[in-house]
Tab-separated table of C-alpha atoms in Angstrom:
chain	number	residue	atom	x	y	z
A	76	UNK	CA	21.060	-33.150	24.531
A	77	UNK	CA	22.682	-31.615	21.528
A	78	UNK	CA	20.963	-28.381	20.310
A	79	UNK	CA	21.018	-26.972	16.707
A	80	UNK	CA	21.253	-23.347	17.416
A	81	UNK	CA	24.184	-20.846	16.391
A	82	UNK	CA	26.519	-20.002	18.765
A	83	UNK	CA	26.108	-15.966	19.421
A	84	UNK	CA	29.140	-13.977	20.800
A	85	UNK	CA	29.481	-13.288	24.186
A	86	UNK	CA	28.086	-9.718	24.074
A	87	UNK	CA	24.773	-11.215	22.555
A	88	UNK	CA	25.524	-13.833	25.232
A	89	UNK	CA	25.287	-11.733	27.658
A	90	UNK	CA	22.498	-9.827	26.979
A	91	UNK	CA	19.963	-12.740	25.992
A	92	UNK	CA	21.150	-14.077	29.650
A	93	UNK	CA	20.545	-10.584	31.370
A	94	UNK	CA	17.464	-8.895	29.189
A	95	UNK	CA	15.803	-12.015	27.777
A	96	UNK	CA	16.417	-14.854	30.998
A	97	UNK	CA	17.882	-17.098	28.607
A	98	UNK	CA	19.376	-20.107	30.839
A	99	UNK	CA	20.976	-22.669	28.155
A	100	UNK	CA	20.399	-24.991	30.811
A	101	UNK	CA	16.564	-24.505	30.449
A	102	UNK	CA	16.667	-24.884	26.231
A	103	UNK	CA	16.383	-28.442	25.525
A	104	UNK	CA	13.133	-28.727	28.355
A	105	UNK	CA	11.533	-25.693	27.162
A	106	UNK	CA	12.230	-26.720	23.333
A	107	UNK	CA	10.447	-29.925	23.810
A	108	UNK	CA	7.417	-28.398	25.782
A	109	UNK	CA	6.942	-26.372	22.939
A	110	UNK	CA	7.299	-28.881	20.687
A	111	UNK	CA	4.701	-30.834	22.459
A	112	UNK	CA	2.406	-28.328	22.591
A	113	UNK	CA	2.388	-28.071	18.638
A	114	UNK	CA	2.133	-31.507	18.139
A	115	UNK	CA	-0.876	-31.154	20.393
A	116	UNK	CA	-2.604	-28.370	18.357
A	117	UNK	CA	-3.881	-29.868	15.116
A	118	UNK	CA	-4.471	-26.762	13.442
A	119	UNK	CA	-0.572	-25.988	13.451
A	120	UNK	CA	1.416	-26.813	10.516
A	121	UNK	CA	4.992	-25.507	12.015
A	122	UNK	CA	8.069	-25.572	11.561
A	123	UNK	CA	9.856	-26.943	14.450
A	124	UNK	CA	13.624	-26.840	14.048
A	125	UNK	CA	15.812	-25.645	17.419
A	126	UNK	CA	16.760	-21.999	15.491
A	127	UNK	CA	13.364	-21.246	14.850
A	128	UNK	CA	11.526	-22.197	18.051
A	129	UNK	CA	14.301	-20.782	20.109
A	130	UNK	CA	13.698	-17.304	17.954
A	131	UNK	CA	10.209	-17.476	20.120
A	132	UNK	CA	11.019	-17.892	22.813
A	133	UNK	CA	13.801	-15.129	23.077
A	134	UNK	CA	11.262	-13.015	21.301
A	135	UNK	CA	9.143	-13.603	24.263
A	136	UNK	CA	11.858	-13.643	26.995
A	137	UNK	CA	11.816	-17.260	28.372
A	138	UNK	CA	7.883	-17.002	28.345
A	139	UNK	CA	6.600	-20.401	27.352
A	140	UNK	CA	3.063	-19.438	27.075
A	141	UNK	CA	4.063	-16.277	25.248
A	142	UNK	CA	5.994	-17.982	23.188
A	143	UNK	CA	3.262	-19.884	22.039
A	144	UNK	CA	1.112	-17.359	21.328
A	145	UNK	CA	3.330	-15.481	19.242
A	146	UNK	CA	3.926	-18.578	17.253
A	147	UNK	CA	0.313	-19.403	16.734
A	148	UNK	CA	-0.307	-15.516	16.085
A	149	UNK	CA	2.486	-15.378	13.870
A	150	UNK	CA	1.206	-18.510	11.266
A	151	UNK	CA	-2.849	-17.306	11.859
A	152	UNK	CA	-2.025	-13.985	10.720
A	153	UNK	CA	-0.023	-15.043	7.204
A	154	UNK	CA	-2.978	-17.459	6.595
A	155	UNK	CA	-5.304	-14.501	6.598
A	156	UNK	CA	-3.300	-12.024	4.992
A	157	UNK	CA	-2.746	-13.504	1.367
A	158	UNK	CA	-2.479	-10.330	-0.018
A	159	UNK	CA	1.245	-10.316	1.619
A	160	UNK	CA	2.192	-13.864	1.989
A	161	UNK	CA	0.303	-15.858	-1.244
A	162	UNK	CA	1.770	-16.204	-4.697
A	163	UNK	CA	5.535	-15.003	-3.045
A	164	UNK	CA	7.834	-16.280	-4.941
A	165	UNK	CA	10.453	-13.608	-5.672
A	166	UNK	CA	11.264	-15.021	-9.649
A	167	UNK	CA	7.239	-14.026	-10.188
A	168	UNK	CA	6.950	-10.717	-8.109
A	169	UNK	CA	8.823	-7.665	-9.663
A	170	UNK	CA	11.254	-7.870	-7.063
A	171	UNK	CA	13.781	-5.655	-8.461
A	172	UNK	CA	11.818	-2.570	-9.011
A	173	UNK	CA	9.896	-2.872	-5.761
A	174	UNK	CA	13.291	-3.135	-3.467
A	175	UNK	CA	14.046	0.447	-6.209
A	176	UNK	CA	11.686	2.526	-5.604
A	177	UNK	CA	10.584	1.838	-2.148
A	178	UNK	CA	13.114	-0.529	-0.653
A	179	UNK	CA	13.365	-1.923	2.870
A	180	UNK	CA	16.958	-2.684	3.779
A	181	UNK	CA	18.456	-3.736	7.163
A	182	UNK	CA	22.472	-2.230	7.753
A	183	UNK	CA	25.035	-4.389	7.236
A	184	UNK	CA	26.258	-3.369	10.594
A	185	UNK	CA	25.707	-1.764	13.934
A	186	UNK	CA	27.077	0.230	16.181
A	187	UNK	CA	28.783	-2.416	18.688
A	188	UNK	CA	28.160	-5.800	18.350
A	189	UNK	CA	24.972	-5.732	20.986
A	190	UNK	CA	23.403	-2.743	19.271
A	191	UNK	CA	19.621	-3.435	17.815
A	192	UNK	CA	19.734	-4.203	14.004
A	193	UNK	CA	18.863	-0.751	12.185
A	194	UNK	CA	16.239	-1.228	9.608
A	195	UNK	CA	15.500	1.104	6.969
A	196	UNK	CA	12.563	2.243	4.385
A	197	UNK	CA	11.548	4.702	2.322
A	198	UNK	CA	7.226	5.309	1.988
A	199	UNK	CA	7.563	7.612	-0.529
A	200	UNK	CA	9.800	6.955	-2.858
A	201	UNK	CA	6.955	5.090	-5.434
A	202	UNK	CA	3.711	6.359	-7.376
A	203	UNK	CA	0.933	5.267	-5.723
A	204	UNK	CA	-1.003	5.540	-8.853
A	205	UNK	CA	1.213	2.720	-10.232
A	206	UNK	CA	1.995	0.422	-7.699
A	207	UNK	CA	0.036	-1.595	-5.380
A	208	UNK	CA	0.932	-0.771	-1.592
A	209	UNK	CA	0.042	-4.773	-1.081
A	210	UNK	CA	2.779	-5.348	-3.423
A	211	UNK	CA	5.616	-3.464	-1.821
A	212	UNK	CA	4.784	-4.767	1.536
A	213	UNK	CA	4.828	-8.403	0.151
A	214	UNK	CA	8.186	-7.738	-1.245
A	215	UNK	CA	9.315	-6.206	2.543
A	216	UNK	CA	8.160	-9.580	4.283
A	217	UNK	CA	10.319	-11.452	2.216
A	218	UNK	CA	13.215	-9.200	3.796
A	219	UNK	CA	11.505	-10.107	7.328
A	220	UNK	CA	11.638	-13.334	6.917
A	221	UNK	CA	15.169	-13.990	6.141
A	222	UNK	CA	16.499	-11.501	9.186
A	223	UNK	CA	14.318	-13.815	11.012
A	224	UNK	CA	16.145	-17.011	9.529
A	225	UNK	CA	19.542	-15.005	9.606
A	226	UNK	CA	19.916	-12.449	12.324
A	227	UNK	CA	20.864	-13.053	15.717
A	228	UNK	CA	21.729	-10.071	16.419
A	229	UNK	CA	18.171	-8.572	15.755
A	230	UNK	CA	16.251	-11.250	17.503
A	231	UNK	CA	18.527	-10.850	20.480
A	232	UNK	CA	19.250	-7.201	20.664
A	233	UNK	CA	16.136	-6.139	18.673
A	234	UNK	CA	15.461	-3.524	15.808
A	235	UNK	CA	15.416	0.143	15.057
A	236	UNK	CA	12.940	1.252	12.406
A	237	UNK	CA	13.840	4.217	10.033
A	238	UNK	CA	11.088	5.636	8.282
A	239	UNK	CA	11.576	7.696	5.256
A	240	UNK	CA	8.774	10.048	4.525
A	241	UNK	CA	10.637	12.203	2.051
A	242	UNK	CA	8.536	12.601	-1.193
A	243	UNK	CA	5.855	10.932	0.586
A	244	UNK	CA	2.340	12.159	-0.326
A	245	UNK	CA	-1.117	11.992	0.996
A	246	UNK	CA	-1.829	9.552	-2.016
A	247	UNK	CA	0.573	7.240	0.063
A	248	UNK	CA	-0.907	7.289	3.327
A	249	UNK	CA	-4.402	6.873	2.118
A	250	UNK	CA	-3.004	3.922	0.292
A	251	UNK	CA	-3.161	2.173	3.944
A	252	UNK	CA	-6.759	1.618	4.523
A	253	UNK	CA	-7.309	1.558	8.290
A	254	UNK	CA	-7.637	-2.716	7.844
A	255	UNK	CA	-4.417	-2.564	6.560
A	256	UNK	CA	-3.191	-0.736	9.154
A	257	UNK	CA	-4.455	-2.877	11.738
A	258	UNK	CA	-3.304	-5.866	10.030
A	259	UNK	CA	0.570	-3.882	10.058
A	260	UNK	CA	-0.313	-3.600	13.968
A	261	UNK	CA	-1.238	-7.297	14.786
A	262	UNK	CA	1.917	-8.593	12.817
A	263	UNK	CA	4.188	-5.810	14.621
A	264	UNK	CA	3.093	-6.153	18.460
A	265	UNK	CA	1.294	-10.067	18.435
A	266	UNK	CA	3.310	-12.300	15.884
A	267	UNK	CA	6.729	-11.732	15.441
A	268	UNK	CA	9.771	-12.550	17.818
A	269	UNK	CA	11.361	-9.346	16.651
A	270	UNK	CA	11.599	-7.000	19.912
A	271	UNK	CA	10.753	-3.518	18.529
A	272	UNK	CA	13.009	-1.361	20.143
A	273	UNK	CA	12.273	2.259	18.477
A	274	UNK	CA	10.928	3.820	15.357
A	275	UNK	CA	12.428	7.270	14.042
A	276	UNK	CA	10.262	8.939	11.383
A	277	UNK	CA	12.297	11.401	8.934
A	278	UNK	CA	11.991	13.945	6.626
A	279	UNK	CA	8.409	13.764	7.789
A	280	UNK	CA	5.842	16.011	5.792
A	281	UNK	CA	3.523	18.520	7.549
A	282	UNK	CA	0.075	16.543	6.895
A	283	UNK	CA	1.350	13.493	8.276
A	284	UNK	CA	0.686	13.762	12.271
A	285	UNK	CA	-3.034	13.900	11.562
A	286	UNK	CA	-2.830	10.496	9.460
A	287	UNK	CA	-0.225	9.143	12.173
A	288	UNK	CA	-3.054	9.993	15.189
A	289	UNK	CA	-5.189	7.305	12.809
A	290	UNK	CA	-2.480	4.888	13.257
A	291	UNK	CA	-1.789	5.629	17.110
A	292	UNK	CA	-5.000	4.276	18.214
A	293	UNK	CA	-4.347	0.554	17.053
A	294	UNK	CA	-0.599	0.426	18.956
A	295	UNK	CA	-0.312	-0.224	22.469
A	296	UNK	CA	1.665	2.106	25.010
A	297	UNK	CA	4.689	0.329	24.859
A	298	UNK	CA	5.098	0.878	21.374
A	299	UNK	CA	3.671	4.382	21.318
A	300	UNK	CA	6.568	5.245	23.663
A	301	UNK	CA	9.030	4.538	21.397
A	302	UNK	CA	7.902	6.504	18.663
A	303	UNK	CA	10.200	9.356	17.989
A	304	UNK	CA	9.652	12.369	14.790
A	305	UNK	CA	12.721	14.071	13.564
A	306	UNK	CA	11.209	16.062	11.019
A	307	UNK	CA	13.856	16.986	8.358
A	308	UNK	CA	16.506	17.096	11.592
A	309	UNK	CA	19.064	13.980	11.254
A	310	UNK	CA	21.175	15.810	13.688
A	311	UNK	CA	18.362	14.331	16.275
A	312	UNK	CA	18.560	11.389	14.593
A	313	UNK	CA	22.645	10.804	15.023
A	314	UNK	CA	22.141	11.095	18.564
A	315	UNK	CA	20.342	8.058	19.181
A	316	UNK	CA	21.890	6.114	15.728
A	317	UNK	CA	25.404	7.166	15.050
A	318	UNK	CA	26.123	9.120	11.800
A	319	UNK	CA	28.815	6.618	10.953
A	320	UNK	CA	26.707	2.910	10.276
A	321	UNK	CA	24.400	5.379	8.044
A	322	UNK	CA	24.029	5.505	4.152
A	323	UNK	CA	26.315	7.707	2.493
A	324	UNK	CA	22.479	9.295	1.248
A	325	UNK	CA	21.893	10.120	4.926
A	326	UNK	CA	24.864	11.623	5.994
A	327	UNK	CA	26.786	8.333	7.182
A	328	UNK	CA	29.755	6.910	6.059
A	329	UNK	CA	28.200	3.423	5.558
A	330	UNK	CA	27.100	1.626	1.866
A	331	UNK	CA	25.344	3.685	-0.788
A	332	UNK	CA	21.032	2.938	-0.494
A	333	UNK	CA	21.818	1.632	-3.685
A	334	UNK	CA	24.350	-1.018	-2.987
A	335	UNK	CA	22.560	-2.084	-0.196
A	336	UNK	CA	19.259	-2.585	-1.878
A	337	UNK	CA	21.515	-4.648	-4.669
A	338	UNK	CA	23.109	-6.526	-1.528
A	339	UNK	CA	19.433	-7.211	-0.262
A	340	UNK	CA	18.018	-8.035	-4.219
A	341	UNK	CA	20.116	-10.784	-4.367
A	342	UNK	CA	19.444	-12.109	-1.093
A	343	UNK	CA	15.627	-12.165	-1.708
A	344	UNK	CA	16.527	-14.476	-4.812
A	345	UNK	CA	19.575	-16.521	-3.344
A	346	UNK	CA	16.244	-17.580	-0.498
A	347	UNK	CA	13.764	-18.330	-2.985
A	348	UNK	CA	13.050	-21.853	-2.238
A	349	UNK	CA	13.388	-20.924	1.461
A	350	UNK	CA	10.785	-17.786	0.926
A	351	UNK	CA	8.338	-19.887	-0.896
A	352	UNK	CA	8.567	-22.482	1.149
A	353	UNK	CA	7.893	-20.618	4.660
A	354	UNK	CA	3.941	-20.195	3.026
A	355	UNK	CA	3.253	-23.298	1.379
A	356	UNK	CA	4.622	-26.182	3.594
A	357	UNK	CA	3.291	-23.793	6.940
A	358	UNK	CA	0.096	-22.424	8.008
A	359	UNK	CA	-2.596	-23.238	9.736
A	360	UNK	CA	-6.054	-24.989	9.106
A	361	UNK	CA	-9.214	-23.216	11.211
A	362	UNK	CA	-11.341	-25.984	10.863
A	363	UNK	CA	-9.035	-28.191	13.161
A	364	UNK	CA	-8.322	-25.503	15.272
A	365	UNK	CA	-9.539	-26.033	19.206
A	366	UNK	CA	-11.812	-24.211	20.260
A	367	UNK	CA	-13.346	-21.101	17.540
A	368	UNK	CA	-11.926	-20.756	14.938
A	369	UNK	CA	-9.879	-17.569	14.018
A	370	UNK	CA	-11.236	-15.295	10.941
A	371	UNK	CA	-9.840	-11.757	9.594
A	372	UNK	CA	-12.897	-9.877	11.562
A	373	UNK	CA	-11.536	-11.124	14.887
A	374	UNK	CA	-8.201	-10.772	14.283
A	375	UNK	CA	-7.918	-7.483	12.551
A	376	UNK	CA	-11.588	-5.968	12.862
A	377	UNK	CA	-12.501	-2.510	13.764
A	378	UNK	CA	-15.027	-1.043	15.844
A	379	UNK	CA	-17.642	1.035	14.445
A	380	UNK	CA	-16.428	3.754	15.876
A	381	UNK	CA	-13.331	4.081	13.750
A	382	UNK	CA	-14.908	2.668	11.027
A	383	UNK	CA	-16.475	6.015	10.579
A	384	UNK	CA	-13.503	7.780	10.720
A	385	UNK	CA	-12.804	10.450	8.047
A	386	UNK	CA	-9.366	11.915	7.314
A	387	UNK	CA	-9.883	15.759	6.539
């Protein structure tokens, strides 16, 4: 059976074989299991192309029935978050001055070709009396969504977050209301096939730990454990991501922020059909759904505990 899937090098090769169980073997029965399962599960509107299934199941290491889950997470949780994923087409948003003041960017390149994709933002780089956090974040899905179409190299090997906290403000944390931040959770750790090898905070400000400890208590331990704070110390930072694949603006010898962001602008608008596309022709429909139906309390509710939670 003939697969339509890109052909990956043999380091990426290697490791989907050795970290992720892929047997190429296995594809074509596991492929049509899944698609059998979504053509059993009315409430699924998916897409079901090789590329894209197989980006689940490598996200979920040869795990059918995680797999599945991630895939039904991953189209529940755009249906209830409109405020990111409705109304997204890039010739209508104000693409271009989001991706300037507060851009998220992945490197053009690694470190070797099996390194993690390194992907890079900057929280405070906006005024939050201006701009709508909602916004931003809508325009950083649209990135998202074409390293999922795109990048083999993340799915396979995974991602490094850099966080940019310089300039940020308490005005821009508070921004995040603690749904929001849930919501950020659930997409992170239960719907996406990216595996989410570390995130390295910089130039982080002296208030933030407190509003961080907020955020802690939605992640799980897995992801807790990779959480790393440099401070305003890159020399930490170059020792787990080398100087060199860097932004000239962080030390490295890599692209200029700005020539990236202008690489990633017209990306965003070379994809529009493809970006607009991935919410209107996919979703899901709750009242067909098996069983009870899905809802933003369940998925991204709080407890009243936290709901009472006050940030000195």
């Amino acid at each position: 059976m003939s697969l339509n899937i890109r052909e990956v090098n043999p380091t990426l090769q290697k490791i989907a074989k050795d970290e992720l169980n892929e047997d190429p073997s296995q594809i074509p029965q596991m492929l049509e299991q899944f698609r059998e399962w979504i053509r059993k599960s009315p409430h699924l509107r998916a897409r079901t192309d090789d590329q894209f299934l197989v980006s689940f199941l490598r996200g979920s290491k040869y795990s059918l029935e995680r797999a599945k889950h991630k895939l039904d997470m991953f189209y529940t949780v755009r249906q209830h978050s409109p405020e990111f994923f409705k109304d997204r087409d890039p010739e209508k948003m104000n693409v271009h001055e989001y991706m300037k003041i507060s851009a998220m960017f992945a490197l053009p390149t690694s470190w070797s070709e099996g390194a993690p994709r390194v992907i890079c933002s900057r929280s405070g780089g906006y005024d939050p009396a201006k701009y709508k956090i909602e916004d931003i974040m809508k325009c950083f899905m649209l990135v998202g969504d074409i390293l999922h179409e795109e990048d083999d190299q993340m799915i396979i090997s995974g991602q490094i977050n850099i966080i940019d906290l310089k300039n940020a403000s308490m005005a821009h944390f508070t921004a995040f209301s603690p749904q929001m931040m849930k919501k950020m959770t659930v997409m992170m750790q239960d719907a996406s096939p990216f595996r989410l090898k570390a995130i390295h905070y910089i130039n982080v400000p002296p208030f933030f730990e407190k509003m961080f400890n907020v955020f802690r208590q939605f992640l799980n331990e897995k992801t807790k454990s990779r959480i790393y704070m440099h401070g305003n110390d890159l020399e930490s930072l170059y020792k787990v991501v080398p100087k060199h694949i860097l932004p000239k603006e962080y030390g490295g010898d890599g692209d200029s922020v700005e020539d990236i962001v202008k690489y990633w602008e017209h990306k965003i608008y070379a994809n529009r059909q493809f970006l607009i596309d991935q919410t209107t022709k996919y979703g899901v429909d709750e009242k067909k759904r098996i069983g009870k139906p899905k809802n933003p309390e369940s998925l991204f509710g709080i407890d009243g505990t936290f709901r009472q939670l006050q940030i000195d």
